[in-house]
Amino acid sequence: MWRVIKSVLAAFFGVQKEARRREDFGRGDGRAFIVAGIVMGVVLVVLVALIAHLAAG
Amino acid sequence: MRTMLVWATGALALAGIPQAALANGWNMPVGVTDVSRDIYSLHMVIFWICVVIGVLVFGAMFYSLFRYRRSQGASAAQFHEHTTVEVIWTAIPLLILIGMALPATATLRTMYDASQADLDVMVTGQQWRWRYEYLGEEVAFTSNLGTPREQIAGGDEKGENYLLEVDEPLVLPVGQKVRLLMTSDDVVHSWWVPDLAVKQDAIPGFVNENWVRINEPGIYRGQCAELCGRDHGFMPVVVEAVEPEQFDQWLAQRKEAATQAAMGIDREWGLDELMTRGEKVYGSICASCHQPDGSGSPPTFPALAGNQAMLDERARHIDTVVNGVSGTAMPAFRSTLNPVEIAAVITWERNAWGNETGDIVQPSEIAEQLSE
Ligand SMILES: [Cu+2]
């Protein structure tokens, strides 16, 4: 679980270690990454909206 | 030491660029509002950030190209990833972007806050002119291109403000927050005045808000900034910013002119319409003393029907109604009735009950007399 989150975060930032990438792709099942990606995408949007809301306060 | 000198000279030369560019009209104007100043300094700060990044990135690139060229025996390093470097070159732009976004957002927030305005002006784009309406003041007019056709199509020499001049500018008070409500009657236009840092689309069916608080009196020129048809280039914007006292004076004058125009003082009236109006005025104001049939109650209230002295002296008749007759029961109507009513009732008196002089007293004549 933590591994998946870290990989999604790395994807958000745009930098990932080659060794990690090989490991992730070696798991054979991408569903966990897709779900985590969608959920964390929503979290990111909500977070940005919240910060904007606070700043505009 | 020599390198430092070169750098210092370079920096000095670069620092002089904005001033030179401003003087040549290449840079955006500093403008005359706090917002326009904010925008200008944001523009300059971001410009210099871009210059520094550009110099560093391209400098490193050209230096590497030159220093490690193959003719000098350099061979390319073959490595595929370097996480630390990648993190650094992702994080630095991110921080720079955030650093630029903070002041930019603060300025945007100020720009979009059109609340608590001292004055509301409706700006309506029309093919191909602007219409300005001072809301709640009953003052409205259109602002048309002032450049003569002979300068555009003919051989006349072009003036200093060619295509940037209008017959009637938008007059605004300095130091006051003016809310501009933009819309259009036909197609999309855009109201743009660089010195005020306002470029706002005027869209049919929508009302866009913007605002200005001008710091310095002056004349500021702009143009329609959205291609809107054949005469798109012929609908300039001219804003005349004046001191508030002067603005109030101007507004009062325009209001006065507007009411006069609404009453019809500025036009020529016909006998029939003056008689219709005059009969009503006579009935409600004069008839109680001079009687509905003009017979009066002599000697206090003289008869008007067949009153030869009155009919012979038109000027004195007017003077009697306007100023009254001191020492008699005849009051002055100069402030009770408006010029149209006075003209109408005198016309009525000179043509009713067999007084068939055919005289017409124009409202404009009375207005002129009242303003003396
Ligand atoms: Cu236009």
PDB file of C-alpha atoms and ligand atoms in Angstrom, chain B residues 125-130 187-190 224-229 231-232 235, ligand 1:
ATOM      1  CA  GLY B 125     -20.134  48.353 -27.297  1.00  0.00           C
ATOM      2  CA  GLN B 126     -21.980  49.012 -30.525  1.00  0.00           C
ATOM      3  CA  GLN B 127     -20.873  48.582 -34.128  1.00  0.00           C
ATOM      4  CA  TRP B 128     -18.866  50.892 -34.124  1.00  0.00           C
ATOM      5  CA  ARG B 129     -18.922  53.197 -31.153  1.00  0.00           C
ATOM      6  CA  TRP B 130     -19.066  53.107 -27.364  1.00  0.00           C
ATOM      7  CA  VAL B 187     -21.112  41.478 -31.320  1.00  0.00           C
ATOM      8  CA  VAL B 188     -18.220  40.978 -28.914  1.00  0.00           C
ATOM      9  CA  HIS B 189     -16.124  44.109 -28.416  1.00  0.00           C
ATOM     10  CA  SER B 190     -13.389  44.775 -25.888  1.00  0.00           C
ATOM     11  CA  CYS B 224     -11.610  48.244 -29.190  1.00  0.00           C
ATOM     12  CA  ALA B 225      -9.494  45.118 -28.737  1.00  0.00           C
ATOM     13  CA  GLU B 226     -11.801  42.482 -30.194  1.00  0.00           C
ATOM     14  CA  LEU B 227     -12.241  42.235 -33.944  1.00  0.00           C
ATOM     15  CA  CYS B 228     -15.863  43.340 -34.334  1.00  0.00           C
ATOM     16  CA  GLY B 229     -16.434  44.068 -37.996  1.00  0.00           C
ATOM     17  CA  ASP B 231     -15.020  49.622 -38.484  1.00  0.00           C
ATOM     18  CA  HIS B 232     -13.338  47.779 -35.616  1.00  0.00           C
ATOM     19  CA  MET B 235     -14.143  52.871 -32.354  1.00  0.00           C
TER      20      MET B 235
HETATM   21 CU    CU C   1     -15.520  46.733 -31.315  1.00  0.00          CU
END
